[in-house]
XYZ file of C-alpha atoms in Angstrom:
659
model
C -6.114 -48.246 39.071
C -7.987 -51.496 38.882
C -11.452 -51.834 40.880
C -11.540 -54.732 43.149
C -14.852 -57.054 43.900
C -15.018 -58.881 47.061
C -17.220 -61.795 48.140
C -21.062 -61.231 49.435
C -21.353 -60.584 53.222
C -22.138 -63.616 55.434
C -21.897 -62.417 59.223
C -22.403 -59.277 61.403
C -19.884 -57.186 63.290
C -20.179 -56.476 67.010
C -22.052 -53.725 68.373
C -18.998 -51.124 68.275
C -17.925 -50.603 64.812
C -14.329 -51.354 63.996
C -11.909 -48.597 63.190
C -11.678 -49.097 59.600
C -15.512 -48.749 59.343
C -15.393 -45.487 61.356
C -12.522 -44.115 59.163
C -14.703 -45.060 55.981
C -17.356 -43.164 57.275
C -15.206 -40.128 58.128
C -13.977 -40.410 54.537
C -17.510 -39.973 53.028
C -18.604 -37.616 55.346
C -19.369 -34.185 54.027
C -17.009 -32.552 56.584
C -13.359 -34.075 56.382
C -12.270 -32.411 59.775
C -14.052 -30.455 62.610
C -16.321 -32.099 65.299
C -16.692 -35.671 65.882
C -20.385 -35.766 64.376
C -20.679 -37.270 60.920
C -22.560 -35.442 58.241
C -23.486 -38.023 55.618
C -25.621 -35.869 53.580
C -23.612 -36.671 50.477
C -23.656 -40.278 50.985
C -27.401 -40.408 52.115
C -28.470 -38.753 48.809
C -26.647 -41.420 46.914
C -27.357 -44.502 49.186
C -30.734 -43.991 50.547
C -32.560 -44.590 47.379
C -30.568 -47.504 46.338
C -30.588 -49.481 49.606
C -34.243 -48.355 50.409
C -33.163 -46.789 53.845
C -34.713 -43.477 55.299
C -32.523 -40.516 55.405
C -32.865 -40.010 58.936
C -31.485 -43.782 59.719
C -28.726 -43.618 57.323
C -25.848 -43.317 59.883
C -27.318 -46.426 61.790
C -28.283 -48.460 58.748
C -25.046 -47.732 57.016
C -22.978 -48.801 60.081
C -24.886 -52.260 60.268
C -24.391 -52.747 56.385
C -20.570 -51.931 56.675
C -20.189 -54.309 59.696
C -21.216 -57.393 57.481
C -18.614 -59.567 56.570
C -16.327 -59.300 54.554
C -16.453 -55.494 54.059
C -14.472 -54.845 57.211
C -11.804 -56.956 55.834
C -11.946 -55.093 52.580
C -11.870 -51.736 54.483
C -8.991 -52.599 56.674
C -6.990 -53.445 53.333
C -7.869 -50.424 51.590
C -6.792 -48.213 54.886
C -3.377 -50.025 54.935
C -2.885 -49.083 51.174
C -3.888 -45.635 51.803
C -1.360 -45.382 54.616
C 1.486 -46.384 52.252
C 0.121 -43.753 49.586
C -1.686 -45.986 47.468
C -5.145 -44.657 46.534
C -6.993 -46.824 44.358
C -10.810 -47.429 43.442
C -12.601 -50.467 44.925
C -16.066 -51.952 45.059
C -18.295 -52.539 47.822
C -21.198 -54.895 47.579
C -23.844 -53.567 49.958
C -26.873 -55.158 51.287
C -29.745 -53.619 53.282
C -32.051 -55.349 55.711
C -34.852 -54.551 53.333
C -33.738 -56.719 50.905
C -32.011 -53.939 48.672
C -28.395 -54.428 47.211
C -25.984 -52.376 45.119
C -22.357 -52.614 43.892
C -20.649 -49.139 44.870
C -17.475 -48.224 43.799
C -15.456 -46.027 46.035
C -12.782 -43.574 45.067
C -10.610 -42.101 47.825
C -8.232 -39.308 47.397
C -5.822 -37.224 49.572
C -6.485 -33.797 50.564
C -4.888 -30.902 52.273
C -6.558 -29.103 55.260
C -6.483 -25.491 55.832
C -4.281 -26.080 58.637
C -1.624 -27.911 56.614
C -2.639 -31.410 57.891
C -3.497 -34.065 55.279
C -6.730 -36.457 55.235
C -8.440 -38.687 52.988
C -11.979 -38.070 51.323
C -13.734 -40.591 49.305
C -16.589 -40.240 46.559
C -19.266 -43.070 45.996
C -20.585 -43.955 42.452
C -22.391 -46.907 40.919
C -19.906 -49.583 40.059
C -19.649 -50.710 36.329
C -22.096 -53.440 35.445
C -19.562 -54.936 33.048
C -16.646 -55.469 35.297
C -14.555 -57.168 32.377
C -14.879 -53.724 30.531
C -14.007 -51.804 33.624
C -10.851 -54.222 33.723
C -9.967 -53.525 30.106
C -10.488 -49.841 30.941
C -8.325 -49.798 33.851
C -5.659 -51.860 31.784
C -5.808 -48.998 29.147
C -5.527 -46.240 31.779
C -2.547 -48.133 33.303
C -0.829 -48.351 29.900
C -1.457 -44.643 29.564
C 0.192 -43.916 32.804
C 3.048 -46.154 31.761
C 3.641 -44.051 28.596
C 3.191 -40.727 30.681
C 5.982 -41.905 32.996
C 8.369 -42.645 29.941
C 7.747 -39.073 28.646
C 10.692 -36.808 28.712
C 8.424 -34.133 30.480
C 6.755 -33.703 33.716
C 2.980 -34.387 33.907
C 0.780 -33.740 36.660
C -3.084 -33.535 37.609
C -3.937 -30.729 40.244
C -7.140 -30.234 41.874
C -8.677 -26.977 42.441
C -7.416 -27.221 46.210
C -3.949 -27.071 44.530
C -3.238 -30.733 45.843
C -1.442 -33.197 43.426
C -3.578 -35.897 42.298
C -1.245 -37.518 40.006
C 2.461 -37.011 38.952
C 4.624 -39.106 36.402
C 8.101 -40.308 36.742
C 9.804 -37.491 35.255
C 8.137 -35.280 37.864
C 9.186 -37.363 40.729
C 12.714 -37.114 39.505
C 12.570 -33.492 39.360
C 10.656 -32.478 42.263
C 10.355 -35.510 44.485
C 7.096 -37.670 45.201
C 4.760 -35.789 47.228
C 0.985 -37.074 46.694
C -1.548 -34.932 48.128
C 0.635 -32.087 48.661
C -0.127 -28.695 47.341
C 1.504 -27.988 43.846
C 2.971 -24.557 45.399
C 4.677 -26.286 48.157
C 6.194 -28.988 45.728
C 7.130 -26.961 42.940
C 8.319 -23.797 44.746
C 8.814 -24.370 48.330
C 5.829 -21.878 49.288
C 3.648 -22.212 52.154
C 0.756 -20.246 50.592
C -0.631 -20.437 47.190
C 1.127 -18.302 44.376
C -0.414 -14.830 43.892
C -0.839 -15.601 40.304
C -1.083 -19.297 38.747
C -1.536 -19.362 35.018
C -2.317 -22.954 34.844
C -5.470 -22.420 37.097
C -7.031 -20.063 34.332
C -8.221 -22.887 32.599
C -10.774 -23.378 35.310
C -12.103 -20.262 34.123
C -11.602 -20.339 30.272
C -11.847 -23.840 29.731
C -8.965 -23.599 27.215
C -5.385 -24.329 26.895
C -2.833 -22.245 28.562
C 0.639 -22.081 27.806
C 3.414 -20.050 29.813
C 7.326 -20.529 30.513
C 8.668 -21.102 33.949
C 12.052 -20.995 35.494
C 12.823 -23.311 38.465
C 14.306 -21.016 41.181
C 16.103 -24.061 42.559
C 18.308 -24.804 39.824
C 17.625 -22.361 36.941
C 15.941 -25.139 34.717
C 13.464 -23.455 32.336
C 10.016 -25.254 31.079
C 7.419 -24.364 28.778
C 4.055 -25.516 30.280
C 0.986 -26.448 28.620
C -2.058 -26.488 31.013
C -5.228 -28.202 29.855
C -8.568 -28.588 31.507
C -9.161 -32.110 32.700
C -11.929 -34.327 34.301
C -11.192 -36.905 37.042
C -13.104 -40.370 37.239
C -15.627 -38.871 39.787
C -16.149 -35.927 37.324
C -14.204 -33.546 39.427
C -12.591 -30.822 37.670
C -8.605 -30.882 37.460
C -5.805 -29.066 35.752
C -3.332 -31.265 33.528
C 0.198 -29.797 33.632
C 2.725 -30.677 31.128
C 6.188 -28.967 31.286
C 8.733 -29.549 28.544
C 12.307 -28.667 29.347
C 13.373 -25.876 27.374
C 16.567 -24.918 29.111
C 19.020 -25.956 26.057
C 16.785 -24.155 23.390
C 16.410 -21.206 25.744
C 20.185 -20.929 26.262
C 20.592 -21.393 22.442
C 18.040 -18.433 21.787
C 19.692 -16.185 24.490
C 23.134 -16.802 22.758
C 21.453 -16.034 19.475
C 19.902 -12.842 20.995
C 23.573 -12.035 21.990
C 25.075 -12.817 18.752
C 22.468 -10.894 16.955
C 23.157 -7.779 19.329
C 26.741 -8.170 18.836
C 26.703 -8.272 14.991
C 24.098 -5.235 14.815
C 26.617 -3.517 17.040
C 29.316 -4.150 14.463
C 27.256 -3.221 11.432
C 25.696 -0.262 13.397
C 29.326 1.262 13.923
C 31.197 0.281 10.541
C 32.205 3.374 8.637
C 30.189 1.691 5.668
C 26.490 2.057 4.952
C 24.640 -1.012 4.646
C 20.984 -1.879 3.634
C 18.674 -4.508 2.333
C 16.376 -4.008 -0.865
C 13.779 -6.508 -1.777
C 12.487 -7.296 -5.348
C 10.158 -4.279 -5.219
C 13.170 -1.900 -4.595
C 12.032 -1.315 -1.070
C 14.705 -0.698 1.534
C 13.544 -3.301 4.282
C 16.590 -2.554 6.572
C 19.454 -0.100 7.002
C 22.070 0.598 9.516
C 22.502 4.108 11.097
C 24.992 5.302 8.714
C 22.989 4.665 5.714
C 20.017 6.244 7.414
C 21.746 9.240 8.134
C 23.456 9.485 4.765
C 20.246 9.532 2.858
C 17.716 11.083 5.602
C 15.613 7.938 6.070
C 14.131 6.111 9.037
C 13.059 2.432 8.881
C 10.966 0.778 11.403
C 8.700 -2.345 11.363
C 5.483 -0.488 12.020
C 6.015 1.309 8.882
C 4.672 -1.588 6.979
C 5.699 -2.648 3.403
C 3.774 0.087 1.721
C 5.655 2.927 3.847
C 9.396 1.508 3.210
C 11.357 3.764 1.138
C 12.018 3.054 -2.285
C 15.796 2.551 -3.268
C 15.613 3.684 -7.024
C 13.602 6.857 -5.991
C 16.212 7.552 -3.137
C 19.158 7.251 -5.499
C 17.513 9.485 -8.286
C 16.531 11.943 -5.717
C 20.104 12.102 -4.068
C 21.911 11.760 -7.414
C 20.379 14.263 -9.668
C 21.292 14.823 -13.340
C 23.956 17.574 -12.718
C 26.036 15.001 -10.761
C 25.150 11.856 -12.521
C 27.508 12.445 -15.211
C 30.518 11.868 -12.605
C 29.456 8.366 -11.894
C 32.236 5.791 -12.749
C 31.223 2.195 -14.209
C 33.183 -0.124 -12.144
C 34.968 -3.181 -13.462
C 32.307 -5.901 -13.775
C 29.507 -3.388 -14.746
C 28.243 -3.410 -18.389
C 27.248 -0.344 -20.133
C 23.943 0.923 -19.108
C 24.923 0.165 -15.464
C 26.301 3.745 -14.726
C 23.798 4.612 -11.954
C 22.845 2.702 -8.944
C 19.208 1.940 -9.913
C 20.400 0.298 -13.043
C 23.048 -1.511 -10.942
C 20.454 -3.010 -8.793
C 18.178 -4.219 -11.573
C 21.272 -6.031 -13.201
C 21.958 -7.811 -9.714
C 18.616 -9.155 -9.801
C 18.335 -10.176 -13.334
C 21.813 -11.770 -13.528
C 21.998 -12.781 -10.070
C 25.792 -11.700 -9.786
C 27.506 -9.133 -7.465
C 28.109 -5.782 -8.867
C 29.982 -2.672 -7.945
C 30.758 0.882 -9.078
C 31.778 4.202 -7.931
C 29.258 7.163 -8.188
C 28.804 10.836 -7.004
C 26.010 11.398 -4.719
C 24.588 14.219 -2.647
C 24.463 13.085 1.282
C 23.347 14.452 4.433
C 25.737 14.856 7.323
C 25.794 12.050 9.800
C 26.071 14.502 12.848
C 23.054 16.813 11.558
C 20.673 14.969 9.447
C 18.868 18.181 8.197
C 22.305 19.696 6.518
C 23.590 18.571 3.251
C 27.312 17.282 3.474
C 27.726 18.111 -0.222
C 28.781 15.932 -3.027
C 30.681 12.895 -2.295
C 32.051 9.929 -4.009
C 30.737 6.555 -3.243
C 31.618 2.772 -3.886
C 28.484 0.738 -4.010
C 28.733 -3.056 -4.046
C 25.508 -5.209 -4.555
C 25.469 -8.652 -3.469
C 22.471 -10.808 -4.152
C 20.748 -13.289 -1.511
C 19.048 -16.142 -2.559
C 15.410 -17.957 -1.222
C 15.064 -21.765 -1.000
C 14.453 -21.915 -4.791
C 17.843 -20.348 -5.422
C 16.330 -17.009 -6.781
C 17.359 -13.679 -6.131
C 14.853 -12.441 -3.298
C 16.743 -9.364 -1.937
C 20.215 -7.378 -2.323
C 22.651 -6.453 0.358
C 23.931 -3.025 -0.408
C 27.502 -1.720 0.871
C 28.198 1.866 0.354
C 31.818 3.279 1.035
C 32.607 6.954 1.201
C 35.947 6.910 -0.942
C 36.264 10.711 -1.432
C 39.240 11.203 0.823
C 40.717 7.930 -0.643
C 40.696 9.384 -4.137
C 41.864 12.473 -3.007
C 44.855 10.796 -1.284
C 45.328 8.662 -4.587
C 45.367 11.735 -6.739
C 48.043 13.141 -4.698
C 49.958 9.995 -4.722
C 49.614 9.727 -8.469
C 51.151 13.419 -8.671
C 53.866 12.204 -6.254
C 54.447 9.362 -8.521
C 54.824 11.560 -11.746
C 57.260 13.700 -9.558
C 59.380 10.539 -8.701
C 59.406 9.671 -12.417
C 60.125 13.019 -13.631
C 63.042 13.127 -11.363
C 64.284 9.825 -12.419
C 64.107 10.792 -16.072
C 65.492 14.363 -15.665
C 68.954 13.354 -16.051
C 68.438 10.987 -18.896
C 66.166 13.484 -20.861
C 68.699 16.181 -20.421
C 71.549 14.040 -21.933
C 69.361 12.914 -24.909
C 68.268 16.508 -25.718
C 71.622 17.832 -25.417
C 72.689 15.433 -28.351
C 70.295 17.069 -30.830
C 70.494 20.530 -29.463
C 74.402 20.378 -29.940
C 73.840 19.199 -33.471
C 71.333 22.152 -34.214
C 73.654 24.466 -32.879
C 76.458 22.953 -35.047
C 74.084 23.091 -38.210
C 73.133 26.654 -37.289
C 76.598 27.821 -36.791
C 77.885 26.071 -39.960
C 74.911 27.733 -41.846
C 75.846 31.252 -40.389
C 79.617 30.774 -41.131
C 78.637 30.027 -44.852
C 76.458 33.210 -45.180
C 79.391 35.208 -43.695
C 81.908 33.745 -46.044
C 80.248 33.470 -49.276
C 77.421 36.140 -48.607
C 75.085 33.767 -50.443
C 74.648 30.083 -50.350
C 72.891 28.072 -53.011
C 69.408 26.846 -52.558
C 70.365 23.158 -52.454
C 72.839 23.624 -49.479
C 70.410 26.010 -47.710
C 67.543 23.115 -47.935
C 70.061 20.326 -47.013
C 71.124 22.329 -44.027
C 67.574 23.157 -42.992
C 66.562 19.480 -43.423
C 69.455 18.401 -40.958
C 68.012 21.269 -38.449
C 64.566 20.037 -38.842
C 65.573 16.338 -38.426
C 66.999 17.143 -34.906
C 64.196 19.296 -33.956
C 61.893 16.239 -34.740
C 64.104 14.102 -32.484
C 63.785 16.749 -29.671
C 59.935 16.618 -30.182
C 60.109 12.784 -30.199
C 61.927 12.836 -26.966
C 59.503 15.239 -25.287
C 56.414 13.109 -26.465
C 58.023 10.141 -24.873
C 58.838 11.811 -21.766
C 55.089 12.989 -21.584
C 53.845 9.550 -22.265
C 55.780 8.242 -19.329
C 55.024 10.920 -16.798
C 51.408 11.818 -17.993
C 50.185 8.494 -17.958
C 46.332 8.107 -17.718
C 45.032 6.502 -14.668
C 43.480 3.238 -16.377
C 45.710 2.724 -19.337
C 44.903 -0.106 -21.764
C 46.508 -3.470 -21.383
C 47.284 -5.275 -24.246
C 50.328 -6.218 -26.524
C 53.539 -4.875 -25.472
C 57.096 -5.575 -26.561
C 59.342 -6.418 -23.682
C 62.389 -6.055 -25.714
C 61.448 -2.518 -27.220
C 60.258 -1.301 -23.520
C 63.868 -2.310 -22.557
C 65.600 -0.636 -25.578
C 63.523 2.828 -24.876
C 64.258 2.567 -21.136
C 67.914 2.597 -21.780
C 67.897 5.062 -24.400
C 66.607 7.418 -21.364
C 69.028 6.304 -18.642
C 71.749 4.491 -20.774
C 73.892 7.788 -20.762
C 73.416 8.017 -16.866
C 74.721 4.510 -16.536
C 77.855 5.292 -18.351
C 78.518 8.563 -16.206
C 78.184 6.545 -13.051
C 80.823 3.844 -14.505
C 78.410 1.223 -14.608
C 78.695 -1.776 -17.329
C 75.480 -2.584 -18.811
C 75.028 -6.442 -19.806
C 71.771 -7.090 -22.224
C 70.646 -10.306 -22.998
C 67.524 -10.015 -24.804
C 65.836 -13.000 -26.319
C 65.108 -12.849 -30.269
C 61.683 -13.097 -31.442
C 60.199 -12.840 -28.140
C 56.419 -12.830 -28.234
C 54.474 -9.625 -26.876
C 53.490 -9.646 -23.124
C 49.976 -8.747 -21.718
C 50.901 -5.424 -20.480
C 50.978 -1.582 -21.195
C 54.344 -0.673 -23.199
C 54.397 2.800 -21.552
C 54.237 1.482 -18.313
C 56.434 -1.275 -18.756
C 58.971 1.121 -19.914
C 58.547 2.741 -16.635
C 58.967 -0.294 -14.901
C 62.313 -0.893 -16.412
C 63.491 2.512 -15.674
C 62.685 2.378 -12.159
C 64.364 -1.009 -11.623
C 67.737 0.265 -13.695
C 67.735 3.355 -11.681
C 67.176 1.566 -8.398
C 70.035 -0.504 -9.293
C 72.239 2.280 -10.385
C 71.577 4.009 -6.940
C 72.358 0.978 -4.991
C 75.674 0.568 -7.054
C 76.786 4.274 -6.281
C 76.819 3.275 -2.428
C 79.773 0.978 -3.095
C 83.177 2.093 -2.389
C 85.236 2.388 -5.511
C 88.307 1.341 -3.475
C 86.977 -1.691 -2.744
C 85.354 -2.785 -6.192
C 86.638 -1.688 -9.379
C 83.763 -3.027 -11.528
C 79.787 -2.368 -11.327
C 77.480 -3.986 -13.690
C 73.679 -4.402 -14.076
C 72.279 -7.432 -16.232
C 69.119 -7.171 -18.073
C 67.898 -10.475 -19.479
C 64.362 -11.082 -21.360
C 63.077 -14.814 -21.997
C 60.393 -16.896 -22.394
C 59.762 -19.768 -20.049
C 58.655 -23.273 -20.789
C 55.142 -22.539 -19.875
C 54.881 -19.746 -22.243
C 55.288 -16.803 -19.955
C 57.477 -14.054 -20.385
C 60.079 -13.097 -17.833
C 62.307 -9.946 -17.395
C 65.372 -10.319 -14.984
C 67.006 -7.335 -13.781
C 70.318 -8.046 -11.491
C 73.288 -6.170 -10.236
C 76.270 -6.766 -8.006
C 75.408 -3.914 -5.314
C 75.270 -4.227 -1.813
C 71.951 -6.440 -2.062
C 68.544 -6.045 -0.339
C 70.030 -6.655 3.352
C 66.751 -8.457 4.669
C 64.415 -5.748 3.611
C 62.447 -8.124 0.911
C 59.337 -7.705 2.561
C 59.397 -3.831 2.668
C 61.018 -2.586 -0.430
C 57.627 -2.621 -2.432
C 55.910 -0.460 0.424
C 54.844 2.973 -0.719
C 57.345 5.651 0.529
C 59.783 3.143 2.010
C 63.129 4.247 1.090
C 66.920 3.645 2.478
C 68.099 6.644 0.656
C 69.127 9.836 2.392
C 66.493 12.633 3.120
C 65.831 14.632 -0.344
C 67.188 11.825 -2.323
C 63.840 10.101 -3.279
C 60.258 9.604 -2.143
C 60.387 5.604 -2.126
C 57.849 5.255 -4.736
C 59.982 3.546 -7.481
C 59.561 -0.188 -6.624
C 55.952 0.569 -5.329
C 54.939 1.726 -8.810
C 56.744 -1.281 -10.255
C 54.787 -3.485 -7.960
C 51.284 -1.697 -8.695
C 52.126 -1.992 -12.467
C 52.719 -5.887 -12.502
C 49.856 -6.837 -10.217
C 47.529 -4.619 -12.707
C 48.678 -6.829 -15.441
C 48.051 -9.765 -13.484
C 51.720 -10.623 -13.412
C 54.225 -11.443 -10.645
C 57.240 -9.712 -9.322
C 59.763 -11.647 -6.886
C 63.443 -11.055 -5.704
C 66.116 -13.435 -5.785
C 68.987 -12.801 -3.117
C 72.557 -13.745 -4.308
C 75.444 -15.339 -2.566
C 76.811 -13.712 0.618
C 74.373 -10.943 0.464
C 75.928 -9.409 -2.444
C 73.717 -7.905 -5.258
C 70.007 -8.226 -5.974
C 67.906 -9.735 -8.560
C 64.247 -8.664 -9.587
C 62.356 -10.991 -11.597
C 59.045 -9.803 -13.429
C 56.785 -12.785 -14.924
C 53.951 -11.587 -17.428
C 51.579 -13.653 -19.399
C 52.040 -13.628 -23.343
C 49.400 -11.612 -25.034
C 47.235 -13.546 -27.737
C 46.847 -12.334 -31.219
C 43.444 -10.481 -30.491
C 44.547 -8.054 -27.843
C 45.199 -4.673 -28.940
C 48.470 -2.814 -29.433
C 49.455 -0.409 -26.446
C 52.347 1.451 -28.074
C 51.715 5.112 -27.376
C 55.442 6.210 -27.961
C 54.387 9.549 -29.369
C 52.205 11.991 -27.961
C 48.808 12.865 -29.307
């Protein structure tokens, strides 16, 4: 605030000092309250040398000096300002009877007395010799205070007696304007100082203090910075700057809740999760992973004490069970163990997965081994700001029970396939067996009639017998190739027409026995499909047998003709298409369930409901597509299989004969 300069005195006041002079003397008195006696020890020590006044005469001499015009006018003006809450520094020109004079700057400020009342004290100092410089400083101070008023944070100056010396516009908007009141009353509504006050630590430490405070009135949170500060009269103050952090704190609390939620999810997943850095150290792991491998990770361990992933897998997957590891799709040779898989992900930066056998600890008893389990490990890279792989997230799933169920499903599938083929195979074998019986009986008759037969006749009849025996062997080998199919058969060139012909060779006799007419429309010169010939033959058999069973449910009195139509063709896009249609009762709204395993509409004991599920599984393995096409009025059903054409570099999958 700008100091004011007034003209020189020219008259004397009356014998009784005016009230404003008495109030001024009270303000510069050492005692702000108490008896009416004035103690001018502080004022005397400052003014007596300047004005040439003896210390014993300070009260009378100073009273006469203050009564000289225009000082009473100046004091009255300042007292009125103070009553309005304006406390600014001002200058008095004091002239003593001894001829001494001095320019004195008066700095008033409000204070709170112990009884809760307010009063004003003032300090004295020499006025600046260069008033223009003082005005410039005051202007700069006003500019600084204006900037403080525009800050989106509250700013205040607090004296050691807790009184507020200054507060900016933001402070006034938040807590109101209460100059001179103690900070504990303005901020917290207390009548006594707080038991602990972090800002006041700066009086002892002389350094910055930072803490967070939440306003109990509205829950608004602030981060408060407290700095040591010196007032114009060199008295110590605390500068408090409070930044509203309510929103960021809410975001932080939401982030903590979110992290806790996601940690709860990962901690309760039936999947082992771990993070591995470039040095193969396991930096984090969920409880299941830790329990499986008997490790414990804590931040206090430090990087040097973190478990090594490569050493851990090597210890839990010893050589006696390493041979059980299965390389998964996408993993190249040399990645048949978890350690190699991790190194590959760090090198190439692509996700990898595989199955492997491992010895684990029991989750419910970490000291007891659970035995050898089959795990699927998926390694996903994470990248830093430079796009380099800095860590890997591991997901480990125990698939032991799933593989066991899959094996049981495969056995059930084989039984289903055997049941489907049984009637056709019996019919096919009966033909060569009948021929064998005929040839052997004829040979026996010749021996009985002629008692001797020529060598040429014998060799001819034996050749017939051997040829039929080879036919039987061919049929048995064909059946074994269908039923005893390996788990991951090769995919390559497979003739769609040949698969249809072979399938009908096994079930064609059944169709005739059931009174079903067969309509074959096989496109000539059809290119090979991308599939497996043995599985493709099973697909045709399952679709045909499924249609045959559907046609068996039709009442012969209502329909005299039953047919199955098989069409092969090549589409304009180059794909190959197999169409199997019938005029049976149709799908009856079950299109979405017919491919589910073990779903069947047959009577109990008539099938396990795996036929169409097997078809769907095979077609998806070839990256093909199977759809259904409903017919008019719900009569009949059509299955359409679309396959990719195999290129000339694909291998041949014809495995008709048994090895």
